[in-house]
Short mmCIF file of C-alpha atoms and ligand atoms in Angstrom, two decimals:
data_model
loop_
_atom_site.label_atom_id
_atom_site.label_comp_id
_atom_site.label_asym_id
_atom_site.label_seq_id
_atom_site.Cartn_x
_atom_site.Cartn_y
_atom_site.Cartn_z
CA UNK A 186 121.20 139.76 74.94
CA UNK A 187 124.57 137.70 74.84
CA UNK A 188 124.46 135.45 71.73
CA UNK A 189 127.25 132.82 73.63
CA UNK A 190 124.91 132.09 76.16
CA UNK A 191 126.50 128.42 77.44
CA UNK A 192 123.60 125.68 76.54
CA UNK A 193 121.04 126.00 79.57
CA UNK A 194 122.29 126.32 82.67
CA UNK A 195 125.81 123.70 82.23
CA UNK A 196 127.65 127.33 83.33
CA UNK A 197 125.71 127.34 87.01
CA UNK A 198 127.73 125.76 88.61
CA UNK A 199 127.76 127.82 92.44
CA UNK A 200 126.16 125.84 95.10
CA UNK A 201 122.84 127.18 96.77
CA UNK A 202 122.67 127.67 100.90
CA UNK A 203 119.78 125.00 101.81
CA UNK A 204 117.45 126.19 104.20
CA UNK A 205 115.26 123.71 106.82
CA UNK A 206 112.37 125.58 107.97
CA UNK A 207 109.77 123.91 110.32
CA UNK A 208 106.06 125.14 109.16
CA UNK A 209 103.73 123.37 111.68
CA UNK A 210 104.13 120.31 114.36
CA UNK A 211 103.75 118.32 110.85
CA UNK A 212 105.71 120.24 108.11
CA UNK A 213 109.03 121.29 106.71
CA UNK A 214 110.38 122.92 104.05
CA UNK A 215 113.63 121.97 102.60
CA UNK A 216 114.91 125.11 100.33
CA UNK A 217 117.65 125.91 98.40
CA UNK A 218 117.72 129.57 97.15
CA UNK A 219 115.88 128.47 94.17
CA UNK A 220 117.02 124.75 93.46
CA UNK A 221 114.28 122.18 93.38
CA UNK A 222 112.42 122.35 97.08
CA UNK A 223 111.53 118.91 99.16
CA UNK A 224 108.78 119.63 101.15
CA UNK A 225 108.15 117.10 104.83
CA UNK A 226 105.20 115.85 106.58
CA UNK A 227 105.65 114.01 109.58
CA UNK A 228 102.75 112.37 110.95
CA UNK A 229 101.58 110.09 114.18
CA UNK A 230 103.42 107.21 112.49
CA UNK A 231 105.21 107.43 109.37
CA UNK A 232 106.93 110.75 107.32
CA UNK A 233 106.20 111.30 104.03
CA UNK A 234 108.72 113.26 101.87
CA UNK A 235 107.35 115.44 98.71
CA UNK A 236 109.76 115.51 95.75
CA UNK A 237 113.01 114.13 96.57
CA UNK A 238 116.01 115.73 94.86
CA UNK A 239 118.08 114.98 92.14
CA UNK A 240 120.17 112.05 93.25
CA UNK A 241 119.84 109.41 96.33
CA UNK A 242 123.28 111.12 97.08
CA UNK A 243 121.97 114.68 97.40
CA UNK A 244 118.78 112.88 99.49
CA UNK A 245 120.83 112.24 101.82
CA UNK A 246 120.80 115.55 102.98
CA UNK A 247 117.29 115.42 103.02
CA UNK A 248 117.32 112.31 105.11
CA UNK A 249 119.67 114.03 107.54
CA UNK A 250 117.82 116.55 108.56
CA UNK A 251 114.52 114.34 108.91
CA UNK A 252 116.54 112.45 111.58
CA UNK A 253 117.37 115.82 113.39
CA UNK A 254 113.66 116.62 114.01
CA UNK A 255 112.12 112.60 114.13
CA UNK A 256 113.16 108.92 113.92
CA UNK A 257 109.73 107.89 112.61
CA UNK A 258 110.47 106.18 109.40
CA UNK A 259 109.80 107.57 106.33
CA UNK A 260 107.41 105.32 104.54
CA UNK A 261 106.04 107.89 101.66
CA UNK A 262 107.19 109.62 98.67
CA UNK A 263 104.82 111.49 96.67
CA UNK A 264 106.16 112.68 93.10
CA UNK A 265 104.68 116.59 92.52
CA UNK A 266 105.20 115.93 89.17
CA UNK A 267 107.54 113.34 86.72
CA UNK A 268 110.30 115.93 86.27
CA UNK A 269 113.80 113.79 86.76
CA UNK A 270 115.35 116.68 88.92
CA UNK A 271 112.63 115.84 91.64
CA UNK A 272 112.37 112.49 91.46
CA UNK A 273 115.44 110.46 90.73
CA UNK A 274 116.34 110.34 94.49
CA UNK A 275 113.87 108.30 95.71
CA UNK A 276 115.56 105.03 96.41
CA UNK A 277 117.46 106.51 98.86
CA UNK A 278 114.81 106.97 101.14
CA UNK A 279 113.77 102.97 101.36
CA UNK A 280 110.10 104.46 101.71
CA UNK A 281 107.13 101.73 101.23
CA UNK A 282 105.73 103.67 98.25
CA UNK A 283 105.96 105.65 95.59
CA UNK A 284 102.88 107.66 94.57
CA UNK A 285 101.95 109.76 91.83
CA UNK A 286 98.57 110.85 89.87
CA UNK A 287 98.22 108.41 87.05
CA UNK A 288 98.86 111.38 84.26
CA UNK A 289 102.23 111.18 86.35
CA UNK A 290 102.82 107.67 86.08
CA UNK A 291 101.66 107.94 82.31
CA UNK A 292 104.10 110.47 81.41
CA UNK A 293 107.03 108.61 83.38
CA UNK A 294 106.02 105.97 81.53
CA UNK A 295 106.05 108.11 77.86
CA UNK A 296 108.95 110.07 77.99
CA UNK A 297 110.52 109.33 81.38
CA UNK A 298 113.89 107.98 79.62
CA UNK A 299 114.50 110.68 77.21
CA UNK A 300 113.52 113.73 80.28
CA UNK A 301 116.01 111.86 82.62
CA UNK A 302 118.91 112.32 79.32
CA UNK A 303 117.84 116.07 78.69
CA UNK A 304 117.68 117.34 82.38
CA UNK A 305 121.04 116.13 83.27
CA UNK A 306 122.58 117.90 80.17
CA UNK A 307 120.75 120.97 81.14
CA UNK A 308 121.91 121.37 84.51
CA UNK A 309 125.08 119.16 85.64
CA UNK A 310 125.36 120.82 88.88
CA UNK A 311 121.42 119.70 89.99
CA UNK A 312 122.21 116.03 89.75
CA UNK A 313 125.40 116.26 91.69
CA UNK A 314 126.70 111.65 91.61
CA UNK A 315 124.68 111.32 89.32
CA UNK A 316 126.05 107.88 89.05
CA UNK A 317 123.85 106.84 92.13
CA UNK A 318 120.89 106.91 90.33
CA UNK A 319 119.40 103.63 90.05
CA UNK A 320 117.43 104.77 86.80
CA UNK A 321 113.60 105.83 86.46
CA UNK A 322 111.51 106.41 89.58
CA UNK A 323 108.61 104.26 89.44
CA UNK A 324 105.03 104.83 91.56
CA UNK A 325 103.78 101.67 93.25
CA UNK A 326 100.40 103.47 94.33
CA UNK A 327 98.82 105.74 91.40
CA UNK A 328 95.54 107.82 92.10
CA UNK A 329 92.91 109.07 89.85
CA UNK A 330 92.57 112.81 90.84
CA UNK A 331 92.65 112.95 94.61
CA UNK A 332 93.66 110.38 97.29
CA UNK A 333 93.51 110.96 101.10
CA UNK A 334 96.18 109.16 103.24
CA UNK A 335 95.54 108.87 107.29
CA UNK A 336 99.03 109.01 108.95
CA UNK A 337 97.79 108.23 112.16
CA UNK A 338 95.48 110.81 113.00
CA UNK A 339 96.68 113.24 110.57
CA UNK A 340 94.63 113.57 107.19
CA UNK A 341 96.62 114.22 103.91
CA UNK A 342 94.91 115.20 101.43
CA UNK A 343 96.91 114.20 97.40
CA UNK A 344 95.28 115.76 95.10
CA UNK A 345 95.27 117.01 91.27
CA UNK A 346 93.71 120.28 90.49
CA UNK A 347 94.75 120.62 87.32
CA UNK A 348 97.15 121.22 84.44
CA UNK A 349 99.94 123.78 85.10
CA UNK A 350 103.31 123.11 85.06
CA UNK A 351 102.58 119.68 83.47
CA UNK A 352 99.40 117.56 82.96
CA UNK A 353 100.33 115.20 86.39
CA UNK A 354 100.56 118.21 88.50
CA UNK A 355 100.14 117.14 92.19
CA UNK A 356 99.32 118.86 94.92
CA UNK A 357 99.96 117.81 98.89
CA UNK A 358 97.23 119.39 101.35
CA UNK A 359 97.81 119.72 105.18
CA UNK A 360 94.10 120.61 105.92
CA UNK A 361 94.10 121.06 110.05
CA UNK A 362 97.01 122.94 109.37
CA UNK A 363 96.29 124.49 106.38
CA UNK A 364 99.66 124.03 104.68
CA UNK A 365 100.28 123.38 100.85
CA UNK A 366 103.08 121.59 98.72
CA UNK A 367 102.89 123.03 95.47
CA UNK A 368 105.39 121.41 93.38
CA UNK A 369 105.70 123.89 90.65
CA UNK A 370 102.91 125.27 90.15
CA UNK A 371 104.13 127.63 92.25
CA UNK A 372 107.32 129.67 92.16
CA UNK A 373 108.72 131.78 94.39
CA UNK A 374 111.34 134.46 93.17
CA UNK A 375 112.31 131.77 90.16
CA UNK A 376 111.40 131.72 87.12
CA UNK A 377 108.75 128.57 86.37
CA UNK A 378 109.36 126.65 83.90
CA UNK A 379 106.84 125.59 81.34
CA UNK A 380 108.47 123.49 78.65
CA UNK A 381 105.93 120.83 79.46
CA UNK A 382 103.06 122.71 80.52
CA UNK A 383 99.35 123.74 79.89
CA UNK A 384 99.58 127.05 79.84
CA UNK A 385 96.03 127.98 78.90
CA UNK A 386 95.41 126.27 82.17
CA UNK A 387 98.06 127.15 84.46
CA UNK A 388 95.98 130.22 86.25
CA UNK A 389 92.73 128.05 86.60
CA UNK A 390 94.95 125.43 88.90
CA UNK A 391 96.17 128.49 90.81
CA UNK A 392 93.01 129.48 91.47
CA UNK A 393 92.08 126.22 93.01
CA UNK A 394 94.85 126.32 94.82
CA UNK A 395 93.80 130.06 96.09
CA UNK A 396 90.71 128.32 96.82
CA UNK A 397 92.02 126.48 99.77
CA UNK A 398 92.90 129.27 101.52
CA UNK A 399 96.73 128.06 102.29
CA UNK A 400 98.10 129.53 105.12
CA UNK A 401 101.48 128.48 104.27
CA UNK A 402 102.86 127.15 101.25
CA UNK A 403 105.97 125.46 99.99
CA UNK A 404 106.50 126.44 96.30
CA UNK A 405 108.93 123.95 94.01
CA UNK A 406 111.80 126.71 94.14
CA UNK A 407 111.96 129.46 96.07
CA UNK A 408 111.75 130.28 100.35
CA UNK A 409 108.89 128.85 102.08
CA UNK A 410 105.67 130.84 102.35
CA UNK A 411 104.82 131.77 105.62
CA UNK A 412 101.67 133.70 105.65
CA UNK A 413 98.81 134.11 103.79
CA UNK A 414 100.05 137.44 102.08
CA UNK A 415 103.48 135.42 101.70
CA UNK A 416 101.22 132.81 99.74
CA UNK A 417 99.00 135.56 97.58
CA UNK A 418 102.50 136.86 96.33
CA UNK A 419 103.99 133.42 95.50
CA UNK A 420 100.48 132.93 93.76
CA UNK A 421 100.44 135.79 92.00
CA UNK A 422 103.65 136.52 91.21
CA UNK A 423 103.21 133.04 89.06
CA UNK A 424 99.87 133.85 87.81
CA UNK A 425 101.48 136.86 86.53
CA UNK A 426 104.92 135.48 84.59
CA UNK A 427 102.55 132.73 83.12
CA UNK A 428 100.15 135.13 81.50
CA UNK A 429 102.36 137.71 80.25
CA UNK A 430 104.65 135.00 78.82
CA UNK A 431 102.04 132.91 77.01
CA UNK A 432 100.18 136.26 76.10
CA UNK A 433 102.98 137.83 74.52
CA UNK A 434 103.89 134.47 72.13
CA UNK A 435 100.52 134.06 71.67
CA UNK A 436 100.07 137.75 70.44
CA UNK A 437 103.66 137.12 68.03
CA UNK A 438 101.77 133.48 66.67
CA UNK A 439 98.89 135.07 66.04
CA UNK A 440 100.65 137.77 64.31
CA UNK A 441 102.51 135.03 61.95
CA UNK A 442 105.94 135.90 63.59
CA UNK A 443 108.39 132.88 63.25
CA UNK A 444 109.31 131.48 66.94
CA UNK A 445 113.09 132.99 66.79
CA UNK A 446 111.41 136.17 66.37
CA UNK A 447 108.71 135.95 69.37
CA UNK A 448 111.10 134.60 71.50
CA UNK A 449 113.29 137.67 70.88
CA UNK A 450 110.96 140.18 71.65
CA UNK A 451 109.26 138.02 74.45
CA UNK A 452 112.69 137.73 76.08
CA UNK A 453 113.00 141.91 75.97
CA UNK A 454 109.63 141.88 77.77
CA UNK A 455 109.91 139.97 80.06
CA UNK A 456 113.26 140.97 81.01
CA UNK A 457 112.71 144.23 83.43
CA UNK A 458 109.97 142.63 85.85
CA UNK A 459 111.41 139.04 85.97
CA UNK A 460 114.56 138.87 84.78
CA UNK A 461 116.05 138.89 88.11
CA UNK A 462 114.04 135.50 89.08
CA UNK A 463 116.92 133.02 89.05
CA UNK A 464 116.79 130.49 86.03
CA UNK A 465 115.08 133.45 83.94
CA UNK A 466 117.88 132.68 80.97
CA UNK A 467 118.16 128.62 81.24
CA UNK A 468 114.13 128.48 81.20
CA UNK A 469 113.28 131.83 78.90
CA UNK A 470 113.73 129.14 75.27
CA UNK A 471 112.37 126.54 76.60
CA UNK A 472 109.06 128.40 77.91
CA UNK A 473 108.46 130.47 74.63
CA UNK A 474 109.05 127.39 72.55
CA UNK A 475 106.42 125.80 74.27
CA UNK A 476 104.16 128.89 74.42
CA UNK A 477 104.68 129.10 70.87
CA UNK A 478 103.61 124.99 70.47
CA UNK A 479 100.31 125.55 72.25
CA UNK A 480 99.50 128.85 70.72
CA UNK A 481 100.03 127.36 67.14
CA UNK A 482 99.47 123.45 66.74
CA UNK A 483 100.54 120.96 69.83
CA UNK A 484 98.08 121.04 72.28
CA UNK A 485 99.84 118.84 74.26
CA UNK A 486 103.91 119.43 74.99
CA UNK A 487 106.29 117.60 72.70
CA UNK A 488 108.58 115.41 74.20
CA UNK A 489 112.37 116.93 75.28
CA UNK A 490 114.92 115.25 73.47
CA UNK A 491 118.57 116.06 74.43
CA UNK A 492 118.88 116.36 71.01
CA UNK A 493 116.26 118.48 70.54
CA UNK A 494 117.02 120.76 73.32
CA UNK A 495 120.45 121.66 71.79
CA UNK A 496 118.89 122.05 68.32
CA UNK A 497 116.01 124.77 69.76
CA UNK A 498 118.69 126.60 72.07
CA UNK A 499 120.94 126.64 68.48
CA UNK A 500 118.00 128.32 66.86
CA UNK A 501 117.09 130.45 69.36
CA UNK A 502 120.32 131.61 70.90
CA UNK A 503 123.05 130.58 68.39
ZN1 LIG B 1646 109.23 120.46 87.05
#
């Protein structure tokens, strides 16, 4: 392992080829090779658009290829999750509302301000004019566990299943067409990140999820999943990179190794079956420091700091 790694991922800096796939009469994907996914759902009367990039600048992209496929007018944004690299383009979008699981809303509310500062340090090239950012995304509808929305005749189903990738995790059912948007609960050939996650819980969510019987599913990074044994490997191949990880720092804590130590030898197992996941070395520290958290004594994730981000990537890979 290189000990000049360049803080997080401020050395990515090649641009990803964006795929626009069309899952159903309803649904798109909008990929990128691993950057942050937007998923579509176009219904009778009104699109709604799930996550929605970095920037209003880089939305525009988004909105562009909306208007290839429908001029219905987008009049939803649902927020997977409070993460700043999914959120922070709304505005551009001019939708109606906002909405977001009220864990989601709470943790915008906690700690929005300080993830904003630390994700844009971590990865320049994800919030490309940044300037256009108006500031914080805010909800203006917030649901308490599941909400169904009627766009025209077609039922949405918005829905929390659990704690996974964070405590607000959201998921976006298509049941007619039995299509999920994950958010990040689910990778696909990236590495999830879990610096703000349950991970004790992670696999029970992804078992609900499994529970639905997806047909297709749109992960948070990776290519859209386009049948049901497409799906069972997105879902497993998370299931497994979220046990080992936690299992091995859990195994280190246990074993009163100090964090620099576990997140050595974590790192060197990990490395053969998923080091080739893009974002395996930006989210590696950031994962077994929080592994480490909830194996010891913060059941709940610390807030990210931009501060503290350069102090624990100092310690762990200075
Ligand atoms: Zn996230």
């Amino acid at each position: 392992m290189s000990t000049e790694k360049k803080f997080a991922s401020q050395a990515d800096l090649a641009d990803k080829k964006i795929s626009f796939d069309k899952l159903s009469e309803h649904a798109y994907a909008y990929t990128a090779e691993g950057d942050p996914n937007t998923g579509i759902v176009v219904g009778d009367n009104a699109v709604m658009v799930i996550d929605t990039q970095a920037t209003p600048v880089m939305a525009q992209d988004v909105i562009r290829r909306i208007r290839e496929v429908t001029d219905k007018p987008i009049r939803y944004v649902v927020l997977s999750h409070y993460h700043a690299v999914r959120v922070l383009g709304a505005s551009a979008y001019g939708a109606d509302h906002v909405i977001s699981s009220r864990d989601t809303y709470e943790l915008i509310r906690e700690r929005g301000e300080q993830d904003m500062k630390s994700e844009i340090e971590r990865f320049p090239r994800l919030f490309r004019a940044v300037e256009s950012v108006p500031g914080l995304t805010w909800p203006t509808i917030v649901f308490d566990r599941r909400m169904t929305l009627m766009l025209g005749k077609l039922r949405v189903e918005i829905m929390q299943l659990g704690r996974g990738h964070t405590k607000g995790d959201t998921v976006v059912w298509l049941p007619d067409d039995r299509i999920l948007f994950s958010g990040d609960l689910v990778e696909f050939d990236a590495t999830p990140y879990t610096g703000d996650a349950y991970l004790a819980d992670w696999p029970a969510t992804l078992d609900a999820i499994a529970a639905l019987k997806p047909e297709k599913l749109v992960p948070g990074r990776g290519a859209a999943l386009t049948s049901p044994a497409r799906v069972k490997a997105g879902l497993d191949g998370t299931r497994a990179f979220v046990t080992e990880m936690y299992g091995a720092v859990r195994e280190g804590a246990r074993a009163g190794k100090d964090l620099r130590t576990v997140y050595r030898e974590t790192y060197e197992r990990l490395k053969p079956r998923f080091g080739h996941w893009v974002i395996f070395d930006h989210c590696l520290p950031f994962d077994v420091t929080r592994a480490y958290d909830e194996a010891t004594r913060y059941p709940d994730p610390r807030i990210w700091t931009a501060q503290r981000d350069k102090e624990m990537w100092q310690a762990l890979e200075g």
